[in-house]
XYZ file of N, CA and C in Angstrom:
498
model
N 0.599 21.966 31.926
C 1.824 21.362 31.442
C 1.636 19.843 31.359
N 2.094 19.256 30.283
C 1.945 17.822 30.076
C 3.043 17.063 30.809
N 2.667 15.868 31.296
C 3.656 15.010 31.948
C 4.502 14.303 30.900
N 5.773 14.084 31.223
C 6.691 13.378 30.332
C 7.366 12.249 31.098
N 7.847 11.268 30.380
C 8.590 10.167 30.984
C 9.679 9.734 30.030
N 10.682 9.051 30.568
C 11.759 8.505 29.740
C 11.327 7.142 29.223
N 11.294 7.011 27.918
C 10.990 5.725 27.299
C 12.301 4.986 27.086
N 12.207 3.791 26.527
C 13.414 3.037 26.192
C 14.280 3.871 25.265
N 15.560 3.665 25.263
C 16.520 4.345 24.403
C 16.635 5.836 24.705
N 16.239 6.254 25.905
C 16.409 7.622 26.391
C 15.555 8.668 25.682
N 14.505 8.284 25.019
C 13.616 9.255 24.388
C 12.585 9.715 25.398
N 12.231 10.989 25.340
C 11.177 11.529 26.187
C 9.847 11.364 25.458
N 8.855 10.907 26.187
C 7.519 10.747 25.626
C 6.516 11.457 26.526
N 5.408 11.916 25.932
C 4.352 12.573 26.691
C 3.458 11.497 27.292
N 3.153 11.617 28.592
C 2.301 10.662 29.284
C 2.779 10.475 30.708
N 2.121 9.597 31.460
C 2.479 9.362 32.853
C 3.631 8.385 32.993
N 3.743 7.437 32.097
C 4.887 6.540 32.150
C 4.576 5.115 31.762
N 5.637 4.354 31.571
C 5.511 2.941 31.210
C 4.839 2.178 32.337
N 3.877 1.345 31.993
C 3.144 0.572 32.983
C 1.969 1.329 33.575
N 1.910 2.646 33.380
C 0.797 3.446 33.902
C -0.222 3.706 32.788
N 0.222 4.361 31.740
C -0.659 4.578 30.593
C -0.034 4.102 29.278
N 1.205 3.633 29.336
C 1.909 3.134 28.148
C 2.665 1.851 28.468
N 2.971 1.093 27.427
C 3.874 -0.046 27.552
C 4.820 0.005 26.364
N 5.968 -0.649 26.480
C 6.937 -0.658 25.387
C 6.913 -2.025 24.719
N 6.636 -2.037 23.411
C 6.664 -3.276 22.635
C 8.082 -3.448 22.113
N 8.729 -4.512 22.524
C 10.120 -4.734 22.132
C 10.245 -5.086 20.649
N 9.224 -5.709 20.065
C 9.296 -6.072 18.650
C 9.132 -4.831 17.762
N 8.116 -4.023 18.045
C 7.892 -2.788 17.279
C 8.930 -1.725 17.644
N 9.452 -1.835 18.865
C 10.364 -0.844 19.433
C 9.665 0.500 19.570
N 8.444 0.469 20.134
C 7.732 1.723 20.349
C 6.881 1.641 21.611
N 6.565 2.817 22.142
C 5.688 2.919 23.299
C 4.256 3.078 22.798
N 3.367 2.253 23.323
C 1.969 2.259 22.903
C 1.070 2.395 24.118
N -0.117 2.974 23.920
C -1.089 3.077 24.992
C -1.514 1.696 25.458
N -1.842 1.574 26.735
C -2.238 0.273 27.280
C -3.435 -0.316 26.536
N -4.278 0.538 25.940
C -5.425 0.058 25.161
C -4.974 -0.663 23.895
N -3.731 -0.455 23.491
C -3.201 -1.062 22.260
C -2.437 -2.351 22.523
N -2.654 -2.969 23.665
C -1.884 -4.163 24.031
C -2.030 -5.282 23.004
N -3.154 -5.319 22.294
C -3.348 -6.371 21.293
C -3.117 -5.839 19.876
N -2.200 -4.897 19.728
C -1.929 -4.299 18.413
C -1.324 -5.310 17.445
N -1.462 -5.037 16.154
C -0.828 -5.866 15.128
C 0.610 -5.381 15.017
N 1.528 -6.255 15.312
C 2.927 -5.876 15.472
C 3.745 -6.108 14.201
N 4.428 -5.066 13.743
C 5.397 -5.170 12.655
C 6.762 -4.824 13.231
N 7.728 -5.684 13.023
C 9.056 -5.448 13.586
C 9.592 -4.090 13.158
N 9.976 -3.293 14.155
C 10.501 -1.936 13.954
C 9.550 -1.093 13.103
N 8.251 -1.263 13.336
C 7.222 -0.597 12.540
C 7.269 0.916 12.568
N 7.750 1.480 13.670
C 7.823 2.940 13.761
C 9.139 3.499 13.240
N 10.077 2.637 12.935
C 11.380 3.109 12.467
C 11.344 3.319 10.954
N 10.402 4.150 10.548
C 10.222 4.471 9.135
C 9.620 5.866 9.041
N 9.447 6.340 7.846
C 8.832 7.643 7.646
C 7.333 7.487 7.450
N 6.606 8.529 7.805
C 5.162 8.557 7.562
C 4.946 8.440 6.051
N 4.080 7.528 5.608
C 3.879 7.350 4.164
C 3.189 8.539 3.491
N 2.682 9.476 4.271
C 1.996 10.637 3.701
C 2.910 11.857 3.650
N 3.482 12.250 4.793
C 4.305 13.470 4.823
C 5.801 13.188 4.755
N 6.193 11.923 4.891
C 7.594 11.470 4.820
C 8.462 11.917 5.995
N 7.863 12.432 7.075
C 8.628 12.759 8.281
C 8.870 11.487 9.088
N 9.954 11.470 9.852
C 10.304 10.321 10.679
C 9.233 10.104 11.748
N 8.744 8.895 11.889
C 7.709 8.590 12.873
C 8.280 8.366 14.269
N 9.443 7.739 14.346
C 9.994 7.334 15.638
C 10.321 8.530 16.527
N 10.886 9.574 15.957
C 11.289 10.739 16.754
C 10.264 11.865 16.701
N 9.147 11.641 16.054
C 8.135 12.678 15.891
C 7.440 12.997 17.210
N 7.147 14.271 17.423
C 6.370 14.661 18.601
C 4.875 14.679 18.273
N 4.528 14.543 17.001
C 3.123 14.491 16.586
C 2.537 13.120 16.924
N 1.245 13.089 17.176
C 0.555 11.842 17.495
C 0.629 10.892 16.303
N 0.936 9.629 16.598
C 1.059 8.606 15.561
C -0.087 7.610 15.722
N -0.642 7.178 14.612
C -1.770 6.245 14.628
C -1.340 4.899 14.060
N -1.719 3.828 14.758
C -1.478 2.469 14.268
C -2.648 2.075 13.376
N -2.350 1.582 12.198
C -3.389 1.140 11.270
C -3.706 -0.336 11.528
N -4.884 -0.822 11.144
C -5.239 -2.228 11.389
C -4.246 -3.229 10.798
N -3.555 -2.851 9.736
C -2.592 -3.741 9.077
C -1.250 -3.775 9.800
N -1.028 -2.860 10.747
C 0.226 -2.813 11.485
C 1.139 -1.675 11.079
N 0.840 -0.989 9.993
C 1.637 0.170 9.602
C 1.221 1.385 10.428
N 2.003 2.443 10.340
C 1.751 3.647 11.124
C 1.783 4.877 10.240
N 1.083 5.930 10.694
C 1.196 7.253 10.091
C 0.771 8.276 11.132
N 1.125 9.535 10.906
C 0.702 10.587 11.825
C -0.827 10.662 11.827
N -1.409 10.935 12.983
C -2.871 11.033 13.084
C -3.420 12.113 12.160
N -2.735 13.250 12.089
C -3.200 14.335 11.213
C -3.112 13.919 9.743
N -2.094 13.163 9.385
C -1.964 12.662 8.011
C -3.067 11.647 7.715
N -3.398 10.802 8.708
C -4.480 9.825 8.558
C -5.796 10.540 8.277
N -6.070 11.593 9.059
C -7.324 12.343 8.884
C -7.421 12.929 7.480
N -6.337 13.521 7.009
C -6.334 14.120 5.667
C -6.417 13.042 4.579
N -5.692 11.959 4.753
C -5.626 10.888 3.750
C -6.969 10.179 3.587
N -7.653 9.910 4.704
C -8.891 9.123 4.643
C -10.092 9.912 4.132
N -9.914 11.182 3.839
C -10.988 11.942 3.198
C -11.265 11.357 1.808
N -10.217 10.877 1.135
C -10.391 10.354 -0.208
C -9.884 8.947 -0.441
N -9.388 8.263 0.607
C -8.829 6.918 0.443
C -9.290 6.007 1.581
N -9.417 4.707 1.305
C -9.809 3.772 2.366
C -8.824 2.621 2.527
N -7.672 2.693 1.856
C -6.682 1.619 1.958
C -5.342 2.149 2.447
N -4.573 1.280 3.076
C -3.239 1.636 3.548
C -2.377 2.018 2.341
N -1.656 3.138 2.416
C -0.823 3.539 1.281
C 0.406 2.650 1.097
N 0.686 1.776 2.051
C 1.850 0.891 1.955
C 1.450 -0.489 1.430
N 0.455 -1.121 2.066
C 0.113 -2.507 1.712
C -1.247 -2.666 1.029
N -2.020 -1.603 0.928
C -3.337 -1.583 0.262
C -4.448 -2.308 1.015
N -4.242 -2.703 2.269
C -5.322 -3.322 3.045
C -6.319 -2.237 3.468
N -7.576 -2.623 3.661
C -8.601 -1.672 4.089
C -8.252 -1.101 5.457
N -8.577 0.176 5.654
C -8.238 0.861 6.901
C -9.304 0.710 7.977
N -10.389 0.048 7.684
C -11.444 -0.129 8.672
C -12.477 -1.114 8.166
N -13.600 -1.185 8.864
C -14.687 -2.079 8.477
C -15.410 -1.463 7.280
N -15.296 -2.094 6.153
C -15.854 -1.566 4.907
C -17.141 -2.283 4.499
N -17.745 -3.048 5.411
C -18.911 -3.878 5.075
C -20.061 -3.063 4.485
N -20.366 -1.906 5.048
C -21.476 -1.089 4.540
C -21.161 -0.593 3.129
N -19.942 -0.095 2.931
C -19.522 0.399 1.617
C -19.539 -0.721 0.577
N -18.979 -1.873 0.937
C -18.961 -2.996 -0.002
C -20.381 -3.491 -0.289
N -21.270 -3.410 0.690
C -22.677 -3.765 0.485
C -23.341 -2.842 -0.533
N -23.013 -1.549 -0.471
C -23.546 -0.593 -1.447
C -23.020 -0.915 -2.846
N -21.742 -1.282 -2.935
C -21.176 -1.663 -4.233
C -21.861 -2.909 -4.781
N -22.141 -3.884 -3.905
C -22.849 -5.105 -4.324
C -24.200 -4.757 -4.952
N -24.931 -3.846 -4.315
C -26.246 -3.446 -4.826
C -26.118 -2.759 -6.185
N -25.122 -1.903 -6.327
C -24.904 -1.224 -7.609
C -24.546 -2.214 -8.712
N -23.668 -3.165 -8.392
C -23.245 -4.153 -9.386
C -24.398 -5.068 -9.797
N -25.250 -5.428 -8.835
C -26.384 -6.307 -9.136
C -27.381 -5.624 -10.073
N -27.491 -4.308 -9.968
C -28.439 -3.563 -10.796
C -27.877 -3.228 -12.178
N -26.589 -3.362 -12.353
C -25.950 -2.983 -13.617
C -26.003 -4.126 -14.629
N -26.328 -3.797 -15.861
C -26.347 -4.778 -16.948
C -25.163 -4.469 -17.860
N -24.267 -5.442 -17.983
C -23.098 -5.258 -18.841
C -23.474 -5.429 -20.308
N -22.778 -4.756 -21.206
C -22.996 -4.992 -22.639
C -22.733 -6.468 -22.967
N -23.434 -6.970 -23.961
C -23.366 -8.387 -24.344
C -21.936 -8.898 -24.508
N -21.073 -8.115 -25.127
C -19.707 -8.576 -25.408
C -18.848 -8.764 -24.152
N -19.325 -8.282 -22.994
C -18.559 -8.428 -21.754
C -19.172 -9.433 -20.778
N -20.354 -9.918 -21.032
C -21.067 -10.760 -20.067
C -20.393 -12.093 -19.779
N -19.683 -12.663 -20.741
C -19.023 -13.952 -20.527
C -17.566 -13.808 -20.098
N -17.104 -12.603 -19.931
C -15.708 -12.398 -19.525
C -15.570 -12.517 -18.013
N -14.422 -13.038 -17.629
C -14.121 -13.198 -16.210
C -12.705 -12.721 -15.947
N -12.437 -12.415 -14.704
C -11.113 -11.927 -14.340
C -10.616 -12.647 -13.102
N -9.332 -12.961 -13.101
C -8.694 -13.471 -11.894
C -8.306 -12.257 -11.068
N -8.620 -12.314 -9.781
C -8.348 -11.170 -8.907
C -7.519 -11.603 -7.704
N -6.852 -10.645 -7.111
C -6.124 -10.832 -5.862
C -6.741 -9.888 -4.851
N -7.164 -10.427 -3.719
C -7.770 -9.611 -2.668
C -6.672 -8.951 -1.844
N -6.747 -7.642 -1.706
C -5.767 -6.914 -0.902
C -5.981 -7.127 0.596
N -7.189 -7.541 0.996
C -7.476 -7.717 2.418
C -7.118 -9.101 2.944
N -7.456 -10.168 2.206
C -7.155 -11.523 2.697
C -6.005 -12.187 1.942
N -5.485 -11.528 0.913
C -4.341 -12.018 0.122
C -4.627 -13.314 -0.631
N -5.898 -13.595 -0.940
C -6.244 -14.809 -1.684
C -6.636 -14.462 -3.117
N -6.403 -15.427 -4.005
C -6.771 -15.270 -5.414
C -8.102 -15.960 -5.664
N -8.913 -15.369 -6.534
C -10.172 -15.991 -6.943
C -10.571 -15.442 -8.312
N -11.674 -15.963 -8.852
C -12.199 -15.495 -10.135
C -13.441 -14.653 -9.880
N -13.661 -13.680 -10.750
C -14.801 -12.782 -10.612
C -15.332 -12.434 -11.999
N -16.624 -12.154 -12.083
C -17.186 -11.704 -13.357
C -16.535 -10.384 -13.752
N -16.436 -10.151 -15.038
C -15.811 -8.937 -15.547
C -16.546 -7.695 -15.057
N -15.783 -6.690 -14.676
C -16.304 -5.354 -14.415
C -15.160 -4.380 -14.570
N -15.484 -3.139 -14.876
C -14.439 -2.136 -15.088
C -13.845 -1.638 -13.778
N -14.620 -1.662 -12.695
C -14.143 -1.055 -11.452
C -14.053 -1.998 -10.259
N -15.118 -2.770 -9.981
C -15.187 -3.492 -8.712
C -15.274 -4.999 -8.914
N -14.588 -5.728 -8.037
C -14.591 -7.191 -8.071
C -14.645 -7.693 -6.638
N -15.590 -8.559 -6.346
C -15.783 -9.057 -4.984
C -14.961 -10.320 -4.745
N -14.259 -10.359 -3.621
C -13.485 -11.534 -3.224
C -14.445 -12.631 -2.768
N -14.253 -13.844 -3.263
C -15.088 -14.989 -2.870
C -14.845 -15.415 -1.431
N -13.681 -15.112 -0.903
C -13.302 -15.620 0.417
C -13.723 -14.708 1.560
N -13.474 -13.403 1.442
C -13.775 -12.510 2.568
C -14.861 -11.485 2.254
N -15.315 -11.412 0.999
C -16.375 -10.483 0.630
C -15.908 -9.064 0.356
N -14.620 -8.826 0.412
C -14.074 -7.492 0.171
C -14.131 -7.138 -1.314
N -14.303 -5.865 -1.591
C -14.191 -5.358 -2.969
C -12.854 -4.649 -3.151
N -11.986 -4.758 -2.157
C -10.645 -4.169 -2.215
C -9.730 -5.182 -2.904
N -9.873 -5.277 -4.217
C -9.165 -6.290 -4.998
C -8.470 -5.641 -6.186
N -7.608 -6.420 -6.825
C -6.988 -5.965 -8.078
C -7.015 -7.108 -9.083
N -7.164 -6.740 -10.333
C -7.217 -7.717 -11.422
C -5.804 -8.185 -11.741
N -5.640 -9.514 -11.833
C -4.331 -10.052 -12.205
C -4.368 -10.743 -13.567
N -5.599 -11.041 -14.074
C -5.710 -11.670 -15.393
C -7.158 -11.568 -15.877
N -7.335 -11.310 -17.162
C -8.669 -11.264 -17.763
C -8.795 -12.392 -18.774
N -9.924 -13.121 -18.706
C -10.182 -14.238 -19.619
C -11.512 -14.017 -20.329
N -11.652 -14.599 -21.514
C -12.911 -14.490 -22.256
C -14.024 -15.265 -21.559
N -13.727 -16.478 -21.085
C -14.729 -17.271 -20.366
C -14.062 -18.022 -19.233
N -14.823 -18.292 -18.192
C -14.343 -19.065 -17.054
C -15.556 -19.750 -16.432
N -15.796 -21.014 -16.725
C -16.987 -21.705 -16.228
C -17.017 -21.872 -14.710
N -15.896 -21.742 -14.021
C -15.886 -21.925 -12.565
C -16.276 -20.656 -11.818
N -16.506 -19.571 -12.523
C -16.851 -18.305 -11.880
C -18.361 -18.188 -11.730
N -18.855 -17.876 -10.526
C -20.311 -17.761 -10.324
C -20.889 -16.532 -11.009
């Protein structure tokens, strides 16, 4: 039989109790494991529905996972979602360290030769990970952020030429 304790607001939670294996974050208004003491806090972050299954997170008895960006989803939904996605479904930030994946994309892009009519084209991009704008050489799929090295970007403008783009 699992141990339960009364959390703030009279909700029952599974665990040994506040201060033992959990603490209550007043800003998020949720009970988190002591290992999560340095979590990224979003005000009332759990008082929403899971972005995958749309069930309420706050009153759910299913395990909830905190994402690096501060959003939450059920652990089982996270497992199913990350089979084919690597970004938060709410804010589009990367869900983990993507350095190896982005390195593979860099190698693929370096080996690719664009048709002549596209070689001088450039695109303004917005990085979903660092929220900064920069310019990138034209490509149909991937654009590397100059600031953080992420390929988790979106095109905001396409230009025929841009001399400031490397």
